[in-house]
Amino acid sequence: MKNALYVFVFCLLSLTGMAQKHKKAKKLTDFSITQTKIVKQKGTQLVVKQVISDARCPVGVDCFWAGEAQVLVSIFQNKKWIDEEILTFSPKKIEENKAWLSKILAIPITKIKSIQLVPYPKDSTKIDPKTYTIKVEINK
């Protein structure tokens, strides 16, 4: 009986000693790349520097092809500029843009659901260049 009690206490202590607190994995969430300035941030940041062209087919217009937009994106590492890249937004460049973003931000490409430039043009409406944003949707 005494031996059974010792075995029980030993097992109980072994189980509690083996229990570990698991750190929560950082959850990837949707984000936007805008024209804001880099202020007191660490790590890699992307900023829309300039919309070079936006020849996407506007909503409400019949077009022969979908068109494309080109955006110059600045890359910063710990508030220091390191490079620039021109991203082309067109149906043919979706996977290429996902691969680039995956490489730059160290996000698994399988987690990137979509990358799109907003706002989308509308017939007879001019877009203020300051409102352009790259929306990134992440699979959860």
XYZ file of C-alpha atoms in Angstrom:
140
model
C 0.000 0.000 0.000
C 2.817 2.364 0.932
C 4.616 1.543 -2.339
C 1.447 2.264 -4.330
C 1.192 5.676 -2.657
C 4.829 6.448 -3.543
C 4.249 5.410 -7.173
C 1.108 7.610 -7.355
C 2.919 10.665 -5.913
C 5.905 10.067 -8.219
C 3.625 9.887 -11.280
C 1.738 13.005 -10.229
C 4.966 14.991 -9.759
C 6.360 13.697 -13.054
C 3.283 14.833 -14.967
C 3.225 18.306 -13.444
C 6.960 18.710 -13.972
C 6.623 17.802 -17.644
C 3.790 20.242 -18.285
C 5.093 23.219 -20.220
C 3.539 26.482 -21.075
C 3.180 26.828 -24.816
C 3.956 30.175 -26.334
C 1.198 31.437 -28.548
C 2.223 31.466 -32.170
C 2.100 34.902 -33.712
C -1.130 35.043 -35.651
C -0.898 36.384 -39.178
C -3.596 38.918 -39.925
C -4.675 40.956 -42.925
C -2.757 44.195 -43.429
C -2.413 47.187 -45.742
C 0.603 48.833 -47.344
C 0.015 52.582 -47.546
C 1.919 55.811 -48.137
C 2.607 56.470 -44.453
C 6.028 57.397 -43.137
C 8.136 54.936 -41.177
C 8.108 55.995 -37.519
C 9.629 54.068 -34.583
C 9.090 50.620 -36.064
C 11.399 47.630 -36.066
C 11.592 44.922 -38.685
C 10.618 45.164 -42.330
C 8.137 47.769 -43.512
C 6.721 48.374 -46.972
C 5.491 51.771 -48.143
C 3.685 52.738 -51.357
C 6.048 55.351 -52.745
C 4.279 56.085 -56.021
C 1.581 54.746 -58.315
C 3.394 54.750 -61.647
C 0.360 53.887 -63.737
C -3.194 52.642 -63.322
C -4.604 51.306 -66.583
C -6.983 48.787 -65.023
C -10.347 48.499 -66.736
C -12.756 50.720 -64.757
C -15.954 49.327 -63.285
C -18.827 50.111 -65.677
C -16.691 49.996 -68.836
C -16.347 47.119 -71.325
C -12.659 46.492 -72.034
C -10.793 44.039 -74.263
C -8.328 43.277 -71.492
C -8.278 43.679 -67.707
C -5.396 46.159 -67.766
C -2.770 46.624 -65.091
C -1.409 49.029 -62.518
C 2.210 49.562 -61.501
C 3.220 50.668 -58.025
C 6.668 51.581 -56.705
C 7.079 50.092 -53.216
C 9.886 51.164 -50.853
C 11.351 48.578 -48.495
C 12.649 49.646 -45.086
C 14.493 47.596 -42.477
C 14.429 49.077 -38.961
C 13.512 52.528 -40.338
C 16.335 52.475 -42.925
C 15.616 52.387 -46.651
C 17.095 49.295 -48.294
C 15.436 48.885 -51.705
C 12.527 49.612 -54.030
C 10.447 47.294 -56.175
C 7.865 47.875 -58.890
C 4.827 45.654 -58.403
C 2.525 45.109 -61.351
C -1.090 44.370 -60.520
C -2.646 42.274 -63.275
C -4.192 38.799 -63.485
C -0.904 37.427 -64.867
C 1.219 38.765 -61.977
C -0.739 37.511 -58.940
C 1.569 34.590 -58.112
C 4.696 36.651 -58.792
C 3.501 39.339 -56.339
C 2.698 36.698 -53.708
C 6.173 35.174 -54.095
C 7.853 38.588 -53.734
C 5.832 39.493 -50.625
C 6.502 36.060 -49.126
C 10.248 36.529 -49.606
C 10.402 40.123 -48.318
C 8.227 39.611 -45.218
C 9.108 35.946 -44.524
C 5.478 34.852 -44.753
C 4.779 31.373 -46.141
C 3.395 31.859 -49.655
C 0.574 29.456 -48.820
C -0.649 31.912 -46.162
C -1.050 34.789 -48.636
C -4.605 34.650 -49.944
C -4.609 37.823 -52.054
C -2.781 41.054 -52.837
C -4.741 43.838 -54.487
C -4.449 47.524 -55.218
C -7.397 49.602 -54.023
C -9.381 51.637 -54.799
C -10.375 50.061 -58.093
C -11.071 52.604 -60.855
C -14.668 53.535 -61.667
C -15.943 55.015 -64.899
C -15.515 58.826 -64.980
C -14.051 58.992 -61.446
C -10.521 60.223 -60.778
C -8.602 58.538 -57.936
C -6.624 60.694 -55.501
C -3.083 59.205 -55.602
C -2.832 59.480 -51.795
C -5.676 56.982 -51.346
C -3.967 54.051 -53.056
C -3.405 51.114 -50.729
C -2.140 47.583 -51.248
C -4.443 45.210 -49.333
C -2.989 41.863 -48.293
C -5.328 39.115 -47.167
C -3.846 36.269 -45.104
C -5.258 32.748 -44.751
C -5.841 31.946 -41.110
